[in-house]
Coordinates of N, CA and C and ligand atoms in Angstrom, one line a residue:
X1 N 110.7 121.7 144.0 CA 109.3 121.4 144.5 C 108.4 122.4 143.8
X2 N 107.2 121.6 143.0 CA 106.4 122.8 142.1 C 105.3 123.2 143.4
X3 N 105.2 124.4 142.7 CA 103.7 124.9 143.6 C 102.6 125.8 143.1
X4 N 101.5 125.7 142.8 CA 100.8 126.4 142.0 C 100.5 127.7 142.6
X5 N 100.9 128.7 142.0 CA 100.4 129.9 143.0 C 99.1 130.8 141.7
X6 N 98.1 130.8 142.6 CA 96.6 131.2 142.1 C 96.5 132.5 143.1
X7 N 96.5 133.4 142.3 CA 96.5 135.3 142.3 C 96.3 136.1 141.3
X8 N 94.9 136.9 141.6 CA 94.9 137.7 140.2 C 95.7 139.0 140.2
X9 N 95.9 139.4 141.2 CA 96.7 140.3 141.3 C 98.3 140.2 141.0
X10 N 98.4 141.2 139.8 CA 99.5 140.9 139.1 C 100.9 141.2 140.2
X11 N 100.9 142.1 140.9 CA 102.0 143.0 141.7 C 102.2 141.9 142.8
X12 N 100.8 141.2 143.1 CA 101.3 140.5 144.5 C 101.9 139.3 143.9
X13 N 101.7 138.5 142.9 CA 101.9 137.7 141.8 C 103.2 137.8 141.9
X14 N 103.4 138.6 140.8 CA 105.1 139.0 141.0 C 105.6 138.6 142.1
X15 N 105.5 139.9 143.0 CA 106.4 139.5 144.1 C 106.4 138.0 144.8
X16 N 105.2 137.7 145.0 CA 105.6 136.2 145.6 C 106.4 135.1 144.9
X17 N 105.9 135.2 143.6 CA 106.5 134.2 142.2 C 107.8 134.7 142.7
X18 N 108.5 135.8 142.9 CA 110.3 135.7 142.3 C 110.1 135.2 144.0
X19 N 110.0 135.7 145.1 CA 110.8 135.5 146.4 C 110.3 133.9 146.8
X20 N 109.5 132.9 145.9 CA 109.2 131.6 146.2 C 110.6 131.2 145.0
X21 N 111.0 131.4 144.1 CA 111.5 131.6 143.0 C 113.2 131.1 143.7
X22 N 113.1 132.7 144.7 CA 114.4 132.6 145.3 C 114.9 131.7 146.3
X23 N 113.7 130.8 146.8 CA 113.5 129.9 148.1 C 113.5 128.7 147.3
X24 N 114.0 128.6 145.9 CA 114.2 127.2 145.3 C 112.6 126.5 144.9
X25 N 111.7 127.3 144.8 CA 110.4 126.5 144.0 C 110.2 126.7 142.8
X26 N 109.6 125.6 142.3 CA 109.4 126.0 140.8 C 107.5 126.7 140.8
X27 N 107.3 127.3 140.1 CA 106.2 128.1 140.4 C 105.6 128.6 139.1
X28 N 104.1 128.0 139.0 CA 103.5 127.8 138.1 C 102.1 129.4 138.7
X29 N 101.9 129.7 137.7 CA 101.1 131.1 138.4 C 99.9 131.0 137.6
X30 N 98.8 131.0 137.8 CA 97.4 131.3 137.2 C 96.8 132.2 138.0
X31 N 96.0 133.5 136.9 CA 95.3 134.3 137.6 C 93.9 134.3 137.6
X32 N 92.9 133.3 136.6 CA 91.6 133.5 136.3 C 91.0 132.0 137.7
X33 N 90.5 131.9 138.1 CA 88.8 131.2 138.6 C 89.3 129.9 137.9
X34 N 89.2 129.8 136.9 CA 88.8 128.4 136.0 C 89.8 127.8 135.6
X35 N 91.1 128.7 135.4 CA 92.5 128.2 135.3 C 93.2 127.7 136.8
X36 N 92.6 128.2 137.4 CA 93.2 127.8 138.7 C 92.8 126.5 139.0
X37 N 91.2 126.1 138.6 CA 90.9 124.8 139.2 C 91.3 123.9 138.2
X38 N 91.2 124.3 137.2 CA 91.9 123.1 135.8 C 93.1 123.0 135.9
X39 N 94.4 123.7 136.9 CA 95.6 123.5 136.8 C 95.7 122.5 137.7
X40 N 95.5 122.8 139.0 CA 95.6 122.1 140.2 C 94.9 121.0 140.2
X41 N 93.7 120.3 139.3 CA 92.8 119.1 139.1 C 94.1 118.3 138.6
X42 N 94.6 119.0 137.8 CA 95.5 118.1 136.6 C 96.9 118.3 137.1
X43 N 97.5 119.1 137.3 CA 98.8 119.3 137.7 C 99.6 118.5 139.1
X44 N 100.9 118.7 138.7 CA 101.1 117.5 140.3 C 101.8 118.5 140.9
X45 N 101.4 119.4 141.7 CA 102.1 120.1 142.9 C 102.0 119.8 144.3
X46 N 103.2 120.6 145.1 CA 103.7 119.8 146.1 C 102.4 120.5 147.4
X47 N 102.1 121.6 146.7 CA 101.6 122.4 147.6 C 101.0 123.8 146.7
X48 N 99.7 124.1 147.1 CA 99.0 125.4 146.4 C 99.0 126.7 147.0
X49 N 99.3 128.0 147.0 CA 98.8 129.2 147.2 C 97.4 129.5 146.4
X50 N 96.5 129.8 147.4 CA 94.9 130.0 147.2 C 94.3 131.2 147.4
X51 N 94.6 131.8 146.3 CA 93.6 133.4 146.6 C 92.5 133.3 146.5
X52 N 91.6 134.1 147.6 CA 90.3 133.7 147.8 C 89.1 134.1 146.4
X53 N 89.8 135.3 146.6 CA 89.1 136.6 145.5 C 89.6 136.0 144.0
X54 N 89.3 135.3 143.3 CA 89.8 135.5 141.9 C 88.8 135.5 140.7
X55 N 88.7 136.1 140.0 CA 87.5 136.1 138.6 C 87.0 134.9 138.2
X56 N 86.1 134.9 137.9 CA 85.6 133.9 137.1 C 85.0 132.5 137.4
X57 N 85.9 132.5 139.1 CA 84.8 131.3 139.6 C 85.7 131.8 141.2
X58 N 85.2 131.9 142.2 CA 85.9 132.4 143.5 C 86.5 130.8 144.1
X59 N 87.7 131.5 144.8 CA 88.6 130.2 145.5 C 87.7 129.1 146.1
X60 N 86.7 129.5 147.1 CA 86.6 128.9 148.1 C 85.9 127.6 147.3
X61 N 85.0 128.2 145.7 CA 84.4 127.2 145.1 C 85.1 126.2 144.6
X62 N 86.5 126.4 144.0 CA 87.5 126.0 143.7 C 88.3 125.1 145.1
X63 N 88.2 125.2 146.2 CA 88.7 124.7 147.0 C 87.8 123.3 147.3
X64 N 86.6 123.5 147.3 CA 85.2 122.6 147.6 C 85.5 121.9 146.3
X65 N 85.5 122.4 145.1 CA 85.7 120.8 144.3 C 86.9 120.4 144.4
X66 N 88.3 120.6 144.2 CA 89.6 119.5 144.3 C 89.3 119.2 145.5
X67 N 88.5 119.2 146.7 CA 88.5 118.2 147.9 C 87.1 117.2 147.7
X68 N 86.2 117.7 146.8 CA 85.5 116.9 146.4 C 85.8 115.8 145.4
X69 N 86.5 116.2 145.0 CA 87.4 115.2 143.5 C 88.6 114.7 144.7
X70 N 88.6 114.8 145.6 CA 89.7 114.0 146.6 C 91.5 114.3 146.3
X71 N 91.5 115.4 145.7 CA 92.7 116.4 145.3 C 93.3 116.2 147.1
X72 N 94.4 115.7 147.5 CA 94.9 116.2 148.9 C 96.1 116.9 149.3
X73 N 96.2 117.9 147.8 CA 97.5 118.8 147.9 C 97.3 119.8 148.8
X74 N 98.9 119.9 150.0 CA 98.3 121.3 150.9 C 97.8 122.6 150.4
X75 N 97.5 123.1 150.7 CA 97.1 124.3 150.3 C 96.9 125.5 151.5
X76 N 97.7 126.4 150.8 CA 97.8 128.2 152.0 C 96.4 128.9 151.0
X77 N 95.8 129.0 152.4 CA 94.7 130.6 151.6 C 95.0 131.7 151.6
X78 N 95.1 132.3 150.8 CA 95.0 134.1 150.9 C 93.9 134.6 150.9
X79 N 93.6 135.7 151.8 CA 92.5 136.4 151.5 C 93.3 137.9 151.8
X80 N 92.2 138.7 151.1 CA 92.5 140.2 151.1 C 91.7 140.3 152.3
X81 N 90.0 140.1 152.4 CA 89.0 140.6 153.7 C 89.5 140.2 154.8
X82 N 90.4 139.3 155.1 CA 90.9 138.7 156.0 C 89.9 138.6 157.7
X83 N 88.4 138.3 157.0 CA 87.6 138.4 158.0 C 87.9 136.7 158.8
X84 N 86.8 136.8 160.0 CA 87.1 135.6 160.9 C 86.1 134.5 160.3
X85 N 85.1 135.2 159.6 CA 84.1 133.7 159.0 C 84.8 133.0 157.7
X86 N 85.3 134.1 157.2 CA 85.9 134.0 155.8 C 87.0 132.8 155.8
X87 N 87.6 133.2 157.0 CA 88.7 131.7 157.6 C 88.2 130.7 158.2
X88 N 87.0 130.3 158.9 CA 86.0 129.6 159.4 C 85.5 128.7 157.7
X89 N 85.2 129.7 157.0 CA 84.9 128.9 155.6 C 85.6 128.7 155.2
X90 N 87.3 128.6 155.1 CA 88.1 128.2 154.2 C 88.4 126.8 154.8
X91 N 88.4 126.7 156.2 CA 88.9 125.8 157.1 C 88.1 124.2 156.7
X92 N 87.2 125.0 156.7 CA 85.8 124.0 156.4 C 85.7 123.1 155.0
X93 N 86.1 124.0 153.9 CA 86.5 123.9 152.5 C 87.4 123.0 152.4
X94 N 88.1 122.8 153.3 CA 89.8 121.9 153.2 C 90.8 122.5 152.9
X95 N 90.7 123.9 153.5 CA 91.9 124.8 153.5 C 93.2 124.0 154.9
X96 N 94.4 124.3 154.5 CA 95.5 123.6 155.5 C 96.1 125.3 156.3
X97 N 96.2 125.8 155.7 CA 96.6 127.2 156.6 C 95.8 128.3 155.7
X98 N 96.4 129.5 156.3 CA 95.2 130.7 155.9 C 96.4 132.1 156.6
X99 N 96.4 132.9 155.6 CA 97.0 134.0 155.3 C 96.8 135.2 155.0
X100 N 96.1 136.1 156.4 CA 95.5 137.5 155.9 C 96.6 138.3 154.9
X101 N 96.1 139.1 154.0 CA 96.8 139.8 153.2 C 96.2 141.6 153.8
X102 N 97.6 142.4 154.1 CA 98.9 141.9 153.5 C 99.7 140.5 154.5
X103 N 100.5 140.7 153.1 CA 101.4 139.7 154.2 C 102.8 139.5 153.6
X104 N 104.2 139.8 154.7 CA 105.2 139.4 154.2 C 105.4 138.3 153.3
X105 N 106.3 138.6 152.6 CA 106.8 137.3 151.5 C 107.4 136.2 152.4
X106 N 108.1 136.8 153.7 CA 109.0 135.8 154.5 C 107.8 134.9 154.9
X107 N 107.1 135.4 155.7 CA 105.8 135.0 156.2 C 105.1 134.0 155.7
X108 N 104.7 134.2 154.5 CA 104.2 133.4 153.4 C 105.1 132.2 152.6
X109 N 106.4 132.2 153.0 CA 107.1 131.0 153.0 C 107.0 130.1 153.6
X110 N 107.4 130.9 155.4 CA 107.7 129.8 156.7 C 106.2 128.8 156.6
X111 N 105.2 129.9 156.3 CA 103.8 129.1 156.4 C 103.9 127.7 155.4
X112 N 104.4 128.0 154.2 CA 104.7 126.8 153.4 C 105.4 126.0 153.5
X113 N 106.6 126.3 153.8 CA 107.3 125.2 154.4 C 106.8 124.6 155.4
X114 N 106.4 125.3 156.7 CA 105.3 124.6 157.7 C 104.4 123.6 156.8
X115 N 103.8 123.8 156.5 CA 102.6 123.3 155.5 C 103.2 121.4 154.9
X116 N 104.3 122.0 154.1 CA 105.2 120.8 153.3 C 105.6 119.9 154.3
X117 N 105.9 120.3 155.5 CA 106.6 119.7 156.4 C 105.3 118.4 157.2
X118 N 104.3 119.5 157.4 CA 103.3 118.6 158.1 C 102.7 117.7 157.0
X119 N 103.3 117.9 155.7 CA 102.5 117.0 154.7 C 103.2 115.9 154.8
X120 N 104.6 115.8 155.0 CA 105.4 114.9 154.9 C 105.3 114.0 153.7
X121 N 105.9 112.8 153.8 CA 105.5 111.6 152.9 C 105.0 112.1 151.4
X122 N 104.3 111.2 150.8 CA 103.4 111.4 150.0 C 103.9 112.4 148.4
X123 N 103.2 113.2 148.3 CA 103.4 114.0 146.9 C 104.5 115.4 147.7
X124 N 104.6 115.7 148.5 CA 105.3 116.3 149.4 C 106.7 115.8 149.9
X125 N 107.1 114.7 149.4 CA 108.3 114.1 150.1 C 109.5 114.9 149.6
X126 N 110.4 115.2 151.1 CA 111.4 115.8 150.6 C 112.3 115.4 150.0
X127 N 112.4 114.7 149.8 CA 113.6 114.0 149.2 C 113.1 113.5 147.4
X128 N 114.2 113.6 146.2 CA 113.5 113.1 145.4 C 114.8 112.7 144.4
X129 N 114.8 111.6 143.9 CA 116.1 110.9 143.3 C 115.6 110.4 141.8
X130 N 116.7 110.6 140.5 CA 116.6 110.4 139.4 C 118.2 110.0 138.8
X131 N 118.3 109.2 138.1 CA 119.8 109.5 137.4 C 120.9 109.5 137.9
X132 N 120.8 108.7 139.1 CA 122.1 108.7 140.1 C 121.8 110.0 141.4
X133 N 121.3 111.1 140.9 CA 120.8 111.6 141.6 C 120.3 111.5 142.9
X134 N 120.2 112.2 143.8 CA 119.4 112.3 145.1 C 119.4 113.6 145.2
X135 N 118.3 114.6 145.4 CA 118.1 116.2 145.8 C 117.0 116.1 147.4
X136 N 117.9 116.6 148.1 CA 116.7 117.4 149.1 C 116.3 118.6 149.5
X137 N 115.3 118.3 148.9 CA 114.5 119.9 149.2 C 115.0 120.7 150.1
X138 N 114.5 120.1 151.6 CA 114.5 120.8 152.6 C 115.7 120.9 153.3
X139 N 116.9 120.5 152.8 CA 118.4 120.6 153.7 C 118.9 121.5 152.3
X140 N 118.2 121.3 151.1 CA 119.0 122.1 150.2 C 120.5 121.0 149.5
X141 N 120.5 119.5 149.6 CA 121.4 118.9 149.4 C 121.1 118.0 148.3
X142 N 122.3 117.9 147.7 CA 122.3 117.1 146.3 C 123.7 116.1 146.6
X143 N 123.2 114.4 146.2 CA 124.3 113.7 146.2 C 123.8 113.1 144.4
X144 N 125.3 112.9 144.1 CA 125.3 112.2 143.0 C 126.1 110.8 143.1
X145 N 126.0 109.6 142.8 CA 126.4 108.5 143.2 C 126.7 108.7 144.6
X146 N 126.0 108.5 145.6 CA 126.0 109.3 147.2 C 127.2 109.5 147.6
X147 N 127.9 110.9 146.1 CA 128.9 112.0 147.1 C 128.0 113.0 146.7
X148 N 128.5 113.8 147.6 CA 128.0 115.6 147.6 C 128.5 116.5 147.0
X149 N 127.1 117.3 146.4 CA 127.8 117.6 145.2 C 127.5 119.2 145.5
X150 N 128.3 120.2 145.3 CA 128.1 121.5 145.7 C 127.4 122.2 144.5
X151 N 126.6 122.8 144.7 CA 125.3 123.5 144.0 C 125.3 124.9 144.2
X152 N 125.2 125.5 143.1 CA 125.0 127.0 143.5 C 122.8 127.3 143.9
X153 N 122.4 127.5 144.1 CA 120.8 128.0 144.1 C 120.4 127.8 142.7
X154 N 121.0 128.3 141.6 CA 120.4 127.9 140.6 C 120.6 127.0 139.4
X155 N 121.3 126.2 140.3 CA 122.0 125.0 139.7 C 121.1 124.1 140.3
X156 N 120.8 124.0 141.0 CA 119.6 123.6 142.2 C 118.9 123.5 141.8
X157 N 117.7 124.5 141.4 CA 116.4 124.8 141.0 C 116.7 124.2 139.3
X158 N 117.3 124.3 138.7 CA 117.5 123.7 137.6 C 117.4 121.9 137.8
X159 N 118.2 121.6 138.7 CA 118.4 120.0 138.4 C 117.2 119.5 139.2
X160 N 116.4 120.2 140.4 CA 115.3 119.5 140.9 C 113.9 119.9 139.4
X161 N 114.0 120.4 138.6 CA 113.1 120.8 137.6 C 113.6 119.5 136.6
X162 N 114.8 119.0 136.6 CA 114.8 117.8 135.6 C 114.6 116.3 136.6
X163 N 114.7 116.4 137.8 CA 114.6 115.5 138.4 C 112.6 115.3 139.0
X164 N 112.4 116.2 138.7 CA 110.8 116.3 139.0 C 109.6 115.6 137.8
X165 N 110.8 115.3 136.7 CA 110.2 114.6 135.6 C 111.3 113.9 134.6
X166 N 112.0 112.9 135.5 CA 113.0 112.7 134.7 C 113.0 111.6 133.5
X167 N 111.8 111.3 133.2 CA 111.5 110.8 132.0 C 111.4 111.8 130.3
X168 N 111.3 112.9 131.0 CA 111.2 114.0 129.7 C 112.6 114.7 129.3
X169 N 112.5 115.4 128.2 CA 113.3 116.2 127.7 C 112.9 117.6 127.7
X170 N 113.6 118.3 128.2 CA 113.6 119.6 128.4 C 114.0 120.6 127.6
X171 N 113.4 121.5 127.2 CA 113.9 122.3 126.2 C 114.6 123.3 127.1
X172 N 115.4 123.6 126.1 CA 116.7 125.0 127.3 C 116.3 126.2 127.3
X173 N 115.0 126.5 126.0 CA 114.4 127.5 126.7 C 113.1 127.4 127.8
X174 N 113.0 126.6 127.7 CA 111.8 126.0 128.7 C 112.4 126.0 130.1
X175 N 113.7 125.2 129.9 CA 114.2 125.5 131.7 C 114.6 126.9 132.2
X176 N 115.2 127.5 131.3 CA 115.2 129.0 131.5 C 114.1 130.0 132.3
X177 N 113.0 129.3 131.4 CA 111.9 130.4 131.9 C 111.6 129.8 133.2
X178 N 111.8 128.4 133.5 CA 111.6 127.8 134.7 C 112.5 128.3 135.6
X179 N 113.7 128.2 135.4 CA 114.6 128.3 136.7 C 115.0 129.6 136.9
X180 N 115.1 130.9 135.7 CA 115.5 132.5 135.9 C 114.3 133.0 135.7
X181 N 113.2 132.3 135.1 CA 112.1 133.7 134.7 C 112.0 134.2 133.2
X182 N 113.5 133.8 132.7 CA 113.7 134.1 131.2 C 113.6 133.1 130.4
X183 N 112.8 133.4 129.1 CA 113.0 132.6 128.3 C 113.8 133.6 126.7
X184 N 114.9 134.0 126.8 CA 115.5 134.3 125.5 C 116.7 133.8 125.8
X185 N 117.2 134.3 124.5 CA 118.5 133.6 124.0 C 120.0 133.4 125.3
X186 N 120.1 134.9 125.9 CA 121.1 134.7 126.9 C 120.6 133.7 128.1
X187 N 119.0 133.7 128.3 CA 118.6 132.9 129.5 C 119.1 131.0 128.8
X188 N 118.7 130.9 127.0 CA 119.3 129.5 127.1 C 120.7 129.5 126.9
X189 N 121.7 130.3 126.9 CA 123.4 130.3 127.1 C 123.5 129.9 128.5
X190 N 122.6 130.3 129.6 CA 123.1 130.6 130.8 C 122.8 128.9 131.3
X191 N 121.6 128.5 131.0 CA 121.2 127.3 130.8 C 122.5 126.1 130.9
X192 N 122.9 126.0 129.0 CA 123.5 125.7 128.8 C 125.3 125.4 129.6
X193 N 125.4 126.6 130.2 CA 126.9 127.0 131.1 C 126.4 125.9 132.4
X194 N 125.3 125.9 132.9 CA 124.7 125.5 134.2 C 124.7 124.2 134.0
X195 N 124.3 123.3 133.2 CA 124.4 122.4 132.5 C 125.9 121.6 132.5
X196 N 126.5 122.8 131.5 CA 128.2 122.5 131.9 C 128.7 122.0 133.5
X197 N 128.1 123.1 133.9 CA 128.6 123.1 135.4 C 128.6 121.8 136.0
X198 N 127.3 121.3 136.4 CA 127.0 120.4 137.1 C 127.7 119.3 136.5
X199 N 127.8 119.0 135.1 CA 128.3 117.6 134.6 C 129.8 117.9 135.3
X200 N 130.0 118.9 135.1 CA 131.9 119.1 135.8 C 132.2 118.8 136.9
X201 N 130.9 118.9 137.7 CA 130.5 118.6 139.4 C 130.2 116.9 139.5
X202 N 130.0 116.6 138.3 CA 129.0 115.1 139.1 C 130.1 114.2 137.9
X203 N 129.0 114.2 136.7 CA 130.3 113.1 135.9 C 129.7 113.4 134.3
X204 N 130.3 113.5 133.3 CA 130.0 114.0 132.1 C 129.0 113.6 131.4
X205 N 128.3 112.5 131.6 CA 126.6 112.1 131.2 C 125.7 112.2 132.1
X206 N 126.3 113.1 133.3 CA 125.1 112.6 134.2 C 123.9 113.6 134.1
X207 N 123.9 114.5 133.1 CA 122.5 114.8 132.6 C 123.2 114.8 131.1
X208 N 121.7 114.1 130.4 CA 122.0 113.8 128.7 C 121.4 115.0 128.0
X209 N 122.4 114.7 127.1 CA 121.8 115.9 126.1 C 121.5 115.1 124.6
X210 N 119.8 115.3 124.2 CA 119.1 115.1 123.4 C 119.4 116.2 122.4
X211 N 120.4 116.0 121.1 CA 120.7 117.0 119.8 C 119.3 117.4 119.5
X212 N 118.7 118.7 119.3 CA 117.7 119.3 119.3 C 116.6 119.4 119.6
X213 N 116.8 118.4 120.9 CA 115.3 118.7 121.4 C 115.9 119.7 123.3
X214 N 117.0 119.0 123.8 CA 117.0 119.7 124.9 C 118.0 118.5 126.2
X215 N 117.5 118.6 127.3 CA 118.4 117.8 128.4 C 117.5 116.9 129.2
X216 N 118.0 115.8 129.6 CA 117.1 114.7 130.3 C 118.0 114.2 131.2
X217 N 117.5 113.7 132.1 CA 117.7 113.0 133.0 C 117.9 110.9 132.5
X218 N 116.8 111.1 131.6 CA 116.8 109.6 131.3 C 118.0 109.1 130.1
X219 N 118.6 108.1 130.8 CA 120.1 107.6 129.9 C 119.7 107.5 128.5
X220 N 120.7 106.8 128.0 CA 120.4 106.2 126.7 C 119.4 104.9 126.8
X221 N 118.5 104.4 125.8 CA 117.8 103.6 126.0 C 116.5 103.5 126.9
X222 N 116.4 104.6 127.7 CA 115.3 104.6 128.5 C 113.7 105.1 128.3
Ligands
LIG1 CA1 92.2 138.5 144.4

């Protein structure tokens, strides 16, 4: 499940990016005003992290156009001032929850999954199938031709990253940086083994491998 997390703060960044990271999301991070609203206009996430404070154009303005452009991805606010009008204006904006900072990482999950949960259906649905495939988010379960298929965490976050676009090809350093954070050479070996793994788990085409471009979900001919 992608989620755009908008923070200029590099430290809080960090930490939220790895501990959302470790809760199986894929996590797209912008820190400026104008990147944040150009990602989230265009981008298909399941759900937003909204820092109020960010350069170059402030959240709340950013919140008022994607609900004006009829954007109806959930979205958590952060604020640092964590005043009571400041929440009163986010609410108003088309904020779905709101998150004084500081704030636990645990905290800042439950709220999201809360969030994903009340979104149900829609661009939010937990459940999401490609390739024989079936992944669910929220129980954490993968069937392949509907048996069950045992998954390590980052076996997981890898195959919902090909199943979230299973028309494309993936480069192995691209999943890398997606699924560990890394993009060098041992992150695409690790890739690769992971890759191994699952076909050993499910059935030996059941993710293809395109000679120099990378891995897909989509068979031959598609
Ligand atoms: Ca800020």
């Amino acid at each position: 499940m992608r989620i755009l997390l908008a923070e200029d703060d590099q430290t809080i960044a960090d930490h939220t990016r790895s501990k959302l990271e470790l809760e199986g999301f894929l996590v797209d991070h912008r820190a400026s005003g104008p990147d944040v609203w150009a990602e989230g206009e265009t981008g298909d996430y399941a759900a937003i992290i909204l820092d109020l404070g960010l350069p170059g154009m402030d959240g709340l303005s950013i919140l008022k156009r994607w609900r004006a452009a009829g954007l109806d991805t959930p979205i958590l606010v952060l604020t640092a001032r964590g005043s009571w009008m400041e929440r009163v204006d986010g609410f108003d904006a088309g904020a779905d929850d709101y998150l004084p900072k500081p704030f636990r990482s645990e905290e800042l999950v439950a709220r999201l999954r809360a969030l994903l949960r009340r979104a149900g259906g829609g661009r939010a649905k937990a459940t999401a199938s490609a390739g024989g495939f079936v992944l669910d988010e929220t129980a954490r379960r993968v069937t392949y031709d509907d048996r069950p298929v045992d998954l390590t965490p980052l076996e997981f976050r890898l195959l919902a990253l090909l199943i979230a676009e299973p028309q494309r090809v993936f480069d192995p350093i691209e999943i890398a940086r997606q699924v560990q954070g890394r993009d060098d050479d041992a992150g695409k070996n690790a890739v690769e083994a992971m890759i191994a793994r699952i076909r050993r788990k499910t059935h030996p085409t059941a993710i293809a491998t395109r000679r120099g471009f990378g891995y897909t979900l989509a068979g031959e001919g598609a």
